[in-house]
Amino acid sequence: MESAAQVRDVDALYELIRHDRYFLDNFDEKPFVDTPLHAAARDGNVEWSMEIIRLKPSFARKLNQDGFSPVQLALQNDQTQLVLQLIDIDPDLVRVQGREGITPLHFVSEKGDIHLLREFLSACPKSLEDVTNKGETALHIALKNDKVESFHQALTTVRPPWLGPEEAQQYNQRILNLKDRDGNTLLHIATSKSQVQIVRCLLNCKVDTNARNSEGLTPLDISLLDKTKSENQEIAAMLREAGALEATSLPITDKDRHLSRSKDQRLNEAAQAGNVDALYELIWEDAYLLDQIDQVPFVDTPLHIAASMGHINFALEIMRLKPSFARKQNQYGFTPLHLALQKQNQYVLSGEDLLQKKQTQMVLRLIDVDRNLVRVQGREGVTPLHYVAEKGNVDLLCKLLAACPESITEVTIRKETALHVAAKNDQLEAVECTLVWLRYVDMEDILNWTDDEGNTLLHITISKSQIKA
């Protein structure tokens, strides 16, 4: 495959395709690979690149083993003509994130390539919203690298033509007040770099002068760190004139009190209330909030909480943002689906029909998104299928088996199938339902499977005098 990626001639390409119709598909199946388009991008071979992208548009967004897309490789090798051709075909290639979340726009902003920056922003104005893994927009990157011209060029684009005047003003303020991972706004960065003209420009744009970064510092605090520099003195004077204060002088507002609560606590509250807006407010404050939770091996995620509370829309939104949460176990060894089933059973026992139906709907929506959740093992190797078999919920048992037939092969740490579990708990209807289903799918060999004590289903039914089974 590596040698095939080095093919440079269109005729040779079609010769390979005639020999193997799936030649290009083989590249597409690999998550990270140097495709023929990557090779052509390095060389600046326009004709070859256009033919490849026509046959396989997906290659243009694919990252190689080093985390670079074809456009990024073309940029690294000064293949400007090819870059512009690719962007002309698909303007959104400007937004494709590579290694460390860096996009082509971020790259040209760092390098100070005014021509390409102008072309990229003209082709895809929304690319200015994209951030790196460090939470940096192209504006942050330009300032951090002292690319003042790049900053001014990008700044002229912060006037989206598709919005009305009032919406455009709100959009401008949002982009210009964005914080990076360290909580620094553009004004923080310009101040720390003693960029007097940039500070003046930002103040003219009416940015937030009193935003605090992760260290609790305002832009004015930063300007006062080194009073010996004349630029810092000038910046401090401008900031004060614009109403900037030191952090110690800022009043404590309701928002501050709200923020003083940990993000984890606020996220839990959002999940308990099913408040999607509050979820995105927190993500806006910290783009890595969900990633940080995912790094903890056993934890109650927002999906666990929402699944237990029956907040379907919130649960589906979290599952869309972080699919991995659906398989994560909390400190007690339960997945979100386990918790949803436990709550559903609780409502069955208490006779709360409306809440029971709501929780049943939660269970079905979760497995509709990912049917294999039915077979995810939790505490003691118990899957959701084992759980409903134990509780004798025949309706749900049938639905779970229909969604994921393979789940019947899962066993607990005691080597019990769902049939073993149902029989041991005297859930005869569940046993009968599963037997009928096994005959239907021709999987009756499972009836001979033994648990860790060597018992088949027949052993168990006889020992418990379950004559009907």
C-alpha positions as a Python dict, from the first residue, in 0.01 Angstrom:
ca = {
    (1, 'M'): (0, 0, 0),
    (2, 'E'): (287, 234, 79),
    (3, 'S'): (435, 190, -270),
    (4, 'A'): (91, 229, -426),
    (5, 'A'): (56, 565, -255),
    (6, 'Q'): (362, 686, -445),
    (7, 'V'): (199, 642, -788),
    (8, 'R'): (212, 978, -965),
    (9, 'D'): (73, 907, -1313),
    (10, 'V'): (-300, 911, -1393),
    (11, 'D'): (-263, 626, -1643),
    (12, 'A'): (-80, 421, -1382),
    (13, 'L'): (-360, 494, -1137),
    (14, 'Y'): (-625, 353, -1369),
    (15, 'E'): (-404, 55, -1444),
    (16, 'L'): (-406, -20, -1072),
    (17, 'I'): (-783, 29, -1056),
    (18, 'R'): (-832, -212, -1348),
    (19, 'H'): (-621, -464, -1163),
    (20, 'D'): (-806, -406, -834),
    (21, 'R'): (-1135, -215, -829),
    (22, 'Y'): (-1102, -173, -452),
    (23, 'F'): (-754, -25, -474),
    (24, 'L'): (-858, 318, -340),
    (25, 'D'): (-1108, 171, -91),
    (26, 'N'): (-819, -10, 78),
    (27, 'F'): (-677, 327, 184),
    (28, 'D'): (-1017, 448, 304),
    (29, 'E'): (-1055, 154, 542),
    (30, 'K'): (-749, 255, 745),
    (31, 'P'): (-802, 531, 1004),
    (32, 'F'): (-459, 695, 959),
    (33, 'V'): (-272, 644, 634),
    (34, 'D'): (-75, 824, 365),
    (35, 'T'): (-315, 816, 70),
    (36, 'P'): (-213, 890, -291),
    (37, 'L'): (-361, 1237, -233),
    (38, 'H'): (-120, 1297, 55),
    (39, 'A'): (172, 1205, -171),
    (40, 'A'): (44, 1430, -451),
    (41, 'A'): (-7, 1716, -205),
    (42, 'R'): (356, 1697, -93),
    (43, 'D'): (472, 1715, -455),
    (44, 'G'): (222, 1980, -564),
    (45, 'N'): (97, 1756, -846),
    (46, 'V'): (-227, 1939, -930),
    (47, 'E'): (-354, 1716, -1213),
    (48, 'W'): (-296, 1400, -1014),
    (49, 'S'): (-457, 1549, -702),
    (50, 'M'): (-768, 1661, -889),
    (51, 'E'): (-816, 1311, -1032),
    (52, 'I'): (-773, 1144, -694),
    (53, 'I'): (-1007, 1380, -510),
    (54, 'R'): (-1270, 1333, -782),
    (55, 'L'): (-1254, 955, -735),
    (56, 'K'): (-1219, 963, -357),
    (57, 'P'): (-1334, 1293, -198),
    (58, 'S'): (-1290, 1138, 148),
    (59, 'F'): (-911, 1136, 105),
    (60, 'A'): (-907, 1517, 135),
    (61, 'R'): (-1015, 1492, 502),
    (62, 'K'): (-810, 1189, 595),
    (63, 'L'): (-515, 1224, 833),
    (64, 'N'): (-192, 1033, 784),
    (65, 'Q'): (7, 863, 1061),
    (66, 'D'): (161, 1198, 1155),
    (67, 'G'): (-180, 1362, 1195),
    (68, 'F'): (-175, 1573, 878),
    (69, 'S'): (-434, 1615, 603),
    (70, 'P'): (-337, 1659, 235),
    (71, 'V'): (-397, 2037, 259),
    (72, 'Q'): (-167, 2060, 560),
    (73, 'L'): (106, 1867, 377),
    (74, 'A'): (71, 2096, 76),
    (75, 'L'): (104, 2398, 305),
    (76, 'Q'): (413, 2257, 475),
    (77, 'N'): (574, 2211, 133),
    (78, 'D'): (474, 2555, -6),
    (79, 'Q'): (246, 2405, -270),
    (80, 'T'): (24, 2714, -280),
    (81, 'Q'): (-139, 2648, -618),
    (82, 'L'): (-251, 2301, -511),
    (83, 'V'): (-379, 2433, -177),
    (84, 'L'): (-600, 2688, -356),
    (85, 'Q'): (-727, 2424, -599),
    (86, 'L'): (-826, 2194, -312),
    (87, 'I'): (-998, 2474, -122),
    (88, 'D'): (-1183, 2573, -438),
    (89, 'I'): (-1326, 2221, -460),
    (90, 'D'): (-1421, 2205, -91),
    (91, 'P'): (-1395, 2527, 115),
    (92, 'D'): (-1454, 2334, 438),
    (93, 'L'): (-1110, 2173, 402),
    (94, 'V'): (-989, 2492, 570),
    (95, 'R'): (-1155, 2359, 887),
    (96, 'V'): (-1018, 2003, 889),
    (97, 'Q'): (-841, 1952, 1220),
    (98, 'G'): (-514, 1765, 1218),
    (99, 'R'): (-251, 1707, 1482),
    (100, 'E'): (-325, 1897, 1807),
    (101, 'G'): (-650, 2024, 1654),
    (102, 'I'): (-463, 2253, 1416),
    (103, 'T'): (-647, 2348, 1096),
    (104, 'P'): (-500, 2489, 772),
    (105, 'L'): (-626, 2831, 885),
    (106, 'H'): (-434, 2801, 1212),
    (107, 'F'): (-122, 2704, 1016),
    (108, 'V'): (-124, 3006, 782),
    (109, 'S'): (-209, 3234, 1074),
    (110, 'E'): (99, 3113, 1262),
    (111, 'K'): (320, 3152, 955),
    (112, 'G'): (183, 3497, 877),
    (113, 'D'): (84, 3409, 519),
    (114, 'I'): (-148, 3702, 451),
    (115, 'H'): (-240, 3591, 99),
    (116, 'L'): (-356, 3243, 202),
    (117, 'L'): (-518, 3375, 518),
    (118, 'R'): (-728, 3609, 307),
    (119, 'E'): (-818, 3330, 63),
    (120, 'F'): (-909, 3086, 341),
    (121, 'L'): (-1130, 3330, 528),
    (122, 'S'): (-1298, 3439, 207),
    (123, 'A'): (-1370, 3077, 117),
    (124, 'C'): (-1484, 2975, 465),
    (125, 'P'): (-1548, 3263, 710),
    (126, 'K'): (-1676, 3028, 981),
    (127, 'S'): (-1331, 2870, 1006),
    (128, 'L'): (-1240, 3159, 1236),
    (129, 'E'): (-1449, 2986, 1507),
    (130, 'D'): (-1235, 2670, 1504),
    (131, 'V'): (-1003, 2614, 1798),
    (132, 'T'): (-697, 2395, 1856),
    (133, 'N'): (-661, 2149, 2143),
    (134, 'K'): (-533, 2448, 2342),
    (135, 'G'): (-853, 2641, 2272),
    (136, 'E'): (-683, 2883, 2033),
    (137, 'T'): (-853, 3049, 1737),
    (138, 'A'): (-651, 3179, 1442),
    (139, 'L'): (-662, 3518, 1619),
    (140, 'H'): (-502, 3378, 1935),
    (141, 'I'): (-232, 3208, 1728),
    (142, 'A'): (-152, 3521, 1529),
    (143, 'L'): (-99, 3725, 1846),
    (144, 'K'): (102, 3456, 2024),
    (145, 'N'): (338, 3445, 1725),
    (146, 'D'): (357, 3824, 1683),
    (147, 'K'): (192, 3805, 1340),
    (148, 'V'): (23, 4142, 1366),
    (149, 'E'): (-67, 4160, 996),
    (150, 'S'): (-229, 3817, 1016),
    (151, 'F'): (-432, 3935, 1313),
    (152, 'H'): (-555, 4246, 1131),
    (153, 'Q'): (-639, 4042, 821),
    (154, 'A'): (-838, 3792, 1027),
    (155, 'L'): (-1001, 4070, 1225),
    (156, 'T'): (-1156, 4217, 909),
    (157, 'T'): (-1341, 3887, 867),
    (158, 'V'): (-1509, 3910, 1207),
    (159, 'R'): (-1803, 4072, 1033),
    (160, 'P'): (-2002, 3774, 902),
    (161, 'P'): (-2196, 3879, 590),
    (162, 'W'): (-2476, 3628, 653),
    (163, 'L'): (-2586, 3798, 977),
    (164, 'G'): (-2783, 4116, 1040),
    (165, 'P'): (-2616, 4411, 1217),
    (166, 'E'): (-2728, 4316, 1568),
    (167, 'E'): (-2645, 3946, 1527),
    (168, 'A'): (-2312, 4037, 1368),
    (169, 'Q'): (-2223, 4250, 1670),
    (170, 'Q'): (-2301, 3962, 1907),
    (171, 'Y'): (-2097, 3725, 1689),
    (172, 'N'): (-1803, 3966, 1688),
    (173, 'Q'): (-1807, 3996, 2064),
    (174, 'R'): (-1823, 3620, 2108),
    (175, 'I'): (-1524, 3556, 1880),
    (176, 'L'): (-1314, 3841, 2020),
    (177, 'N'): (-1380, 3739, 2381),
    (178, 'L'): (-1307, 3370, 2336),
    (179, 'K'): (-1065, 3225, 2591),
    (180, 'D'): (-793, 2970, 2521),
    (181, 'R'): (-725, 2672, 2747),
    (182, 'D'): (-544, 2900, 2995),
    (183, 'G'): (-842, 3133, 3012),
    (184, 'N'): (-667, 3406, 2813),
    (185, 'T'): (-866, 3630, 2582),
    (186, 'L'): (-709, 3816, 2291),
    (187, 'L'): (-677, 4118, 2519),
    (188, 'H'): (-484, 3913, 2776),
    (189, 'I'): (-243, 3793, 2506),
    (190, 'A'): (-193, 4131, 2341),
    (191, 'T'): (-127, 4284, 2682),
    (192, 'S'): (121, 4013, 2781),
    (193, 'K'): (305, 4063, 2449),
    (194, 'S'): (305, 4444, 2493),
    (195, 'Q'): (127, 4482, 2157),
    (196, 'V'): (9, 4840, 2201),
    (197, 'Q'): (-164, 4879, 1864),
    (198, 'I'): (-348, 4550, 1902),
    (199, 'V'): (-470, 4646, 2249),
    (200, 'R'): (-598, 4976, 2110),
    (201, 'C'): (-772, 4792, 1827),
    (202, 'L'): (-939, 4546, 2065),
    (203, 'L'): (-1055, 4823, 2296),
    (204, 'N'): (-1210, 4998, 1995),
    (205, 'C'): (-1397, 4673, 1931),
    (206, 'K'): (-1544, 4698, 2283),
    (207, 'V'): (-1406, 4366, 2409),
    (208, 'D'): (-1446, 4258, 2771),
    (209, 'T'): (-1177, 4446, 2961),
    (210, 'N'): (-1225, 4265, 3292),
    (211, 'A'): (-1222, 3900, 3192),
    (212, 'R'): (-1013, 3686, 3425),
    (213, 'N'): (-787, 3406, 3305),
    (214, 'S'): (-721, 3073, 3480),
    (215, 'E'): (-479, 3245, 3718),
    (216, 'G'): (-745, 3499, 3811),
    (217, 'L'): (-569, 3786, 3630),
    (218, 'T'): (-737, 4058, 3427),
    (219, 'P'): (-558, 4226, 3134),
    (220, 'L'): (-482, 4521, 3365),
    (221, 'D'): (-320, 4286, 3618),
    (222, 'I'): (-94, 4156, 3341),
    (223, 'S'): (5, 4505, 3226),
    (224, 'L'): (115, 4585, 3582),
    (225, 'L'): (344, 4282, 3615),
    (226, 'D'): (631, 4474, 3456),
    (227, 'K'): (589, 4847, 3505),
    (228, 'T'): (937, 4925, 3377),
    (229, 'K'): (839, 4881, 3012),
    (230, 'S'): (697, 5196, 2855),
    (231, 'E'): (462, 4988, 2638),
    (232, 'N'): (308, 4831, 2948),
    (233, 'Q'): (258, 5172, 3104),
    (234, 'E'): (81, 5290, 2788),
    (235, 'I'): (-134, 4978, 2778),
    (236, 'A'): (-227, 5013, 3146),
    (237, 'A'): (-336, 5371, 3084),
    (238, 'M'): (-552, 5268, 2787),
    (239, 'L'): (-707, 4983, 2983),
    (240, 'R'): (-794, 5207, 3277),
    (241, 'E'): (-947, 5463, 3043),
    (242, 'A'): (-1163, 5183, 2897),
    (243, 'G'): (-1285, 5087, 3246),
    (244, 'A'): (-1049, 4798, 3315),
    (245, 'L'): (-988, 4697, 3676),
    (246, 'E'): (-751, 4477, 3868),
    (247, 'A'): (-904, 4147, 3972),
    (248, 'T'): (-898, 4246, 4339),
    (249, 'S'): (-1114, 4549, 4260),
    (250, 'L'): (-1384, 4360, 4074),
    (251, 'P'): (-1715, 4321, 4258),
    (252, 'I'): (-1835, 3971, 4338),
    (253, 'T'): (-2140, 3911, 4119),
    (254, 'D'): (-2403, 3638, 4115),
    (255, 'K'): (-2221, 3501, 3812),
    (256, 'D'): (-1898, 3480, 4013),
    (257, 'R'): (-2079, 3294, 4290),
    (258, 'H'): (-2222, 3065, 4026),
    (259, 'L'): (-1877, 3006, 3877),
    (260, 'S'): (-1726, 2947, 4220),
    (261, 'R'): (-1909, 2617, 4232),
    (262, 'S'): (-1701, 2349, 4067),
    (263, 'K'): (-1769, 2275, 3703),
    (264, 'D'): (-1830, 1912, 3799),
    (265, 'Q'): (-2100, 2016, 4043),
    (266, 'R'): (-2266, 2242, 3786),
    (267, 'L'): (-2248, 1969, 3523),
    (268, 'N'): (-2414, 1723, 3760),
    (269, 'E'): (-2688, 1977, 3828),
    (270, 'A'): (-2740, 2026, 3454),
    (271, 'A'): (-2768, 1649, 3405),
    (272, 'Q'): (-3011, 1613, 3697),
    (273, 'A'): (-3231, 1885, 3547),
    (274, 'G'): (-3183, 1771, 3187),
    (275, 'N'): (-3068, 2123, 3100),
    (276, 'V'): (-2894, 2106, 2761),
    (277, 'D'): (-2833, 2483, 2753),
    (278, 'A'): (-2644, 2463, 3083),
    (279, 'L'): (-2440, 2177, 2940),
    (280, 'Y'): (-2326, 2387, 2646),
    (281, 'E'): (-2257, 2686, 2871),
    (282, 'L'): (-2011, 2468, 3061),
    (283, 'I'): (-1856, 2333, 2741),
    (284, 'W'): (-1815, 2693, 2627),
    (285, 'E'): (-1620, 2767, 2946),
    (286, 'D'): (-1409, 2451, 2915),
    (287, 'A'): (-1401, 2266, 2583),
    (288, 'Y'): (-1224, 1973, 2751),
    (289, 'L'): (-1474, 1924, 3031),
    (290, 'L'): (-1617, 1599, 2893),
    (291, 'D'): (-1271, 1473, 2792),
    (292, 'Q'): (-1150, 1517, 3150),
    (293, 'I'): (-1438, 1303, 3278),
    (294, 'D'): (-1359, 1038, 3017),
    (295, 'Q'): (-1005, 1005, 3154),
    (296, 'V'): (-1138, 882, 3490),
    (297, 'P'): (-1173, 500, 3473),
    (298, 'F'): (-1481, 467, 3696),
    (299, 'V'): (-1709, 768, 3730),
    (300, 'D'): (-2071, 881, 3722),
    (301, 'T'): (-2078, 1067, 3391),
    (302, 'P'): (-2354, 1314, 3298),
    (303, 'L'): (-2501, 1029, 3091),
    (304, 'H'): (-2527, 808, 3399),
    (305, 'I'): (-2715, 1084, 3581),
    (306, 'A'): (-2945, 1169, 3289),
    (307, 'A'): (-3020, 800, 3222),
    (308, 'S'): (-3118, 750, 3585),
    (309, 'M'): (-3331, 1068, 3591),
    (310, 'G'): (-3510, 989, 3264),
    (311, 'H'): (-3392, 1300, 3075),
    (312, 'I'): (-3394, 1152, 2726),
    (313, 'N'): (-3296, 1459, 2522),
    (314, 'F'): (-3005, 1541, 2753),
    (315, 'A'): (-2889, 1179, 2749),
    (316, 'L'): (-2898, 1161, 2369),
    (317, 'E'): (-2709, 1490, 2340),
    (318, 'I'): (-2436, 1370, 2576),
    (319, 'M'): (-2420, 1038, 2394),
    (320, 'R'): (-2375, 1223, 2065),
    (321, 'L'): (-2095, 1435, 2210),
    (322, 'K'): (-1925, 1151, 2399),
    (323, 'P'): (-2032, 805, 2275),
    (324, 'S'): (-1775, 645, 2508),
    (325, 'F'): (-1979, 751, 2814),
    (326, 'A'): (-2246, 493, 2720),
    (327, 'R'): (-2003, 208, 2795),
    (328, 'K'): (-1837, 362, 3098),
    (329, 'Q'): (-1893, 212, 3443),
    (330, 'N'): (-1941, 422, 3753),
    (331, 'Q'): (-1780, 350, 4089),
    (332, 'Y'): (-2042, 82, 4156),
    (333, 'G'): (-1979, -99, 3828),
    (334, 'F'): (-2289, 16, 3642),
    (335, 'T'): (-2324, 167, 3294),
    (336, 'P'): (-2588, 431, 3210),
    (337, 'L'): (-2812, 159, 3063),
    (338, 'H'): (-2787, -45, 3384),
    (339, 'L'): (-2895, 262, 3584),
    (340, 'A'): (-3185, 336, 3349),
    (341, 'L'): (-3306, -24, 3389),
    (342, 'Q'): (-3271, -13, 3768),
    (343, 'K'): (-3481, 303, 3784),
    (344, 'Q'): (-3736, 151, 3546),
    (345, 'N'): (-3769, -154, 3770),
    (346, 'Q'): (-3804, 70, 4074),
    (347, 'Y'): (-4103, 244, 3911),
    (348, 'V'): (-4256, -94, 3821),
    (349, 'L'): (-4242, -202, 4185),
    (350, 'S'): (-4387, 127, 4310),
    (351, 'G'): (-4665, 130, 4050),
    (352, 'E'): (-4566, 467, 3903),
    (353, 'D'): (-4683, 396, 3549),
    (354, 'L'): (-4595, 728, 3385),
    (355, 'L'): (-4242, 729, 3521),
    (356, 'Q'): (-4204, 363, 3430),
    (357, 'K'): (-4299, 438, 3068),
    (358, 'K'): (-4057, 729, 3061),
    (359, 'Q'): (-3769, 511, 3182),
    (360, 'T'): (-3862, 236, 2937),
    (361, 'Q'): (-3845, 494, 2660),
    (362, 'M'): (-3501, 598, 2787),
    (363, 'V'): (-3378, 238, 2767),
    (364, 'L'): (-3513, 191, 2416),
    (365, 'R'): (-3369, 519, 2288),
    (366, 'L'): (-3024, 432, 2422),
    (367, 'I'): (-3017, 93, 2252),
    (368, 'D'): (-3162, 248, 1939),
    (369, 'V'): (-2847, 463, 1920),
    (370, 'D'): (-2614, 172, 2000),
    (371, 'R'): (-2767, -176, 2009),
    (372, 'N'): (-2447, -330, 2147),
    (373, 'L'): (-2506, -155, 2479),
    (374, 'V'): (-2730, -454, 2557),
    (375, 'R'): (-2421, -672, 2591),
    (376, 'V'): (-2192, -434, 2782),
    (377, 'Q'): (-2087, -605, 3104),
    (378, 'G'): (-2103, -424, 3434),
    (379, 'R'): (-2056, -537, 3791),
    (380, 'E'): (-1996, -915, 3816),
    (381, 'G'): (-2017, -938, 3437),
    (382, 'V'): (-2391, -867, 3441),
    (383, 'T'): (-2521, -717, 3117),
    (384, 'P'): (-2848, -525, 3074),
    (385, 'L'): (-2993, -846, 2926),
    (386, 'H'): (-2899, -1041, 3240),
    (387, 'Y'): (-3064, -770, 3450),
    (388, 'V'): (-3403, -776, 3274),
    (389, 'A'): (-3394, -1158, 3277),
    (390, 'E'): (-3338, -1152, 3654),
    (391, 'K'): (-3628, -908, 3705),
    (392, 'G'): (-3857, -1101, 3470),
    (393, 'N'): (-3941, -805, 3250),
    (394, 'V'): (-4053, -1011, 2951),
    (395, 'D'): (-4148, -716, 2730),
    (396, 'L'): (-3807, -552, 2768),
    (397, 'L'): (-3632, -888, 2743),
    (398, 'C'): (-3786, -947, 2400),
    (399, 'K'): (-3697, -595, 2286),
    (400, 'L'): (-3335, -628, 2401),
    (401, 'L'): (-3296, -966, 2232),
    (402, 'A'): (-3444, -827, 1911),
    (403, 'A'): (-3208, -529, 1922),
    (404, 'C'): (-2896, -735, 1990),
    (405, 'P'): (-2935, -1111, 1936),
    (406, 'E'): (-2564, -1165, 2013),
    (407, 'S'): (-2622, -1054, 2372),
    (408, 'I'): (-2761, -1398, 2460),
    (409, 'T'): (-2405, -1534, 2434),
    (410, 'E'): (-2272, -1306, 2709),
    (411, 'V'): (-2209, -1468, 3048),
    (412, 'T'): (-2156, -1331, 3397),
    (413, 'I'): (-1845, -1401, 3605),
    (414, 'R'): (-2036, -1715, 3716),
    (415, 'K'): (-2066, -1817, 3349),
    (416, 'E'): (-2441, -1759, 3355),
    (417, 'T'): (-2635, -1673, 3041),
    (418, 'A'): (-2957, -1473, 3067),
    (419, 'L'): (-3138, -1809, 3070),
    (420, 'H'): (-2944, -1929, 3375),
    (421, 'V'): (-3020, -1601, 3552),
    (422, 'A'): (-3393, -1611, 3473),
    (423, 'A'): (-3425, -1972, 3588),
    (424, 'K'): (-3230, -1913, 3912),
    (425, 'N'): (-3464, -1625, 3995),
    (426, 'D'): (-3784, -1821, 3915),
    (427, 'Q'): (-3870, -1596, 3622),
    (428, 'L'): (-4047, -1867, 3423),
    (429, 'E'): (-4208, -1633, 3170),
    (430, 'A'): (-3865, -1490, 3092),
    (431, 'V'): (-3730, -1844, 3049),
    (432, 'E'): (-4018, -1940, 2816),
    (433, 'C'): (-3979, -1621, 2612),
    (434, 'T'): (-3607, -1682, 2568),
    (435, 'L'): (-3659, -2048, 2477),
    (436, 'V'): (-3905, -1953, 2204),
    (437, 'W'): (-3662, -1691, 2077),
    (438, 'L'): (-3369, -1937, 2074),
    (439, 'R'): (-3570, -2181, 1865),
    (440, 'Y'): (-3665, -1900, 1628),
    (441, 'V'): (-3302, -1792, 1571),
    (442, 'D'): (-3171, -2150, 1574),
    (443, 'M'): (-2939, -2101, 1873),
    (444, 'E'): (-3068, -2385, 2091),
    (445, 'D'): (-2714, -2510, 2153),
    (446, 'I'): (-2696, -2242, 2424),
    (447, 'L'): (-2934, -2459, 2629),
    (448, 'N'): (-2641, -2693, 2692),
    (449, 'W'): (-2407, -2423, 2820),
    (450, 'T'): (-2304, -2471, 3182),
    (451, 'D'): (-2244, -2218, 3456),
    (452, 'D'): (-1934, -2224, 3679),
    (453, 'E'): (-2086, -2510, 3881),
    (454, 'G'): (-2146, -2717, 3569),
    (455, 'N'): (-2522, -2660, 3567),
    (456, 'T'): (-2716, -2636, 3243),
    (457, 'L'): (-3060, -2479, 3225),
    (458, 'L'): (-3209, -2825, 3274),
    (459, 'H'): (-3010, -2881, 3594),
    (460, 'I'): (-3139, -2553, 3736),
    (461, 'T'): (-3505, -2604, 3644),
    (462, 'I'): (-3505, -2953, 3796),
    (463, 'S'): (-3332, -2834, 4115),
    (464, 'K'): (-3593, -2561, 4154),
    (465, 'S'): (-3882, -2792, 4060),
    (466, 'Q'): (-3976, -2569, 3768),
    (467, 'I'): (-4190, -2834, 3598),
    (468, 'K'): (-4343, -2598, 3341),
    (469, 'A'): (-4001, -2483, 3215),
}
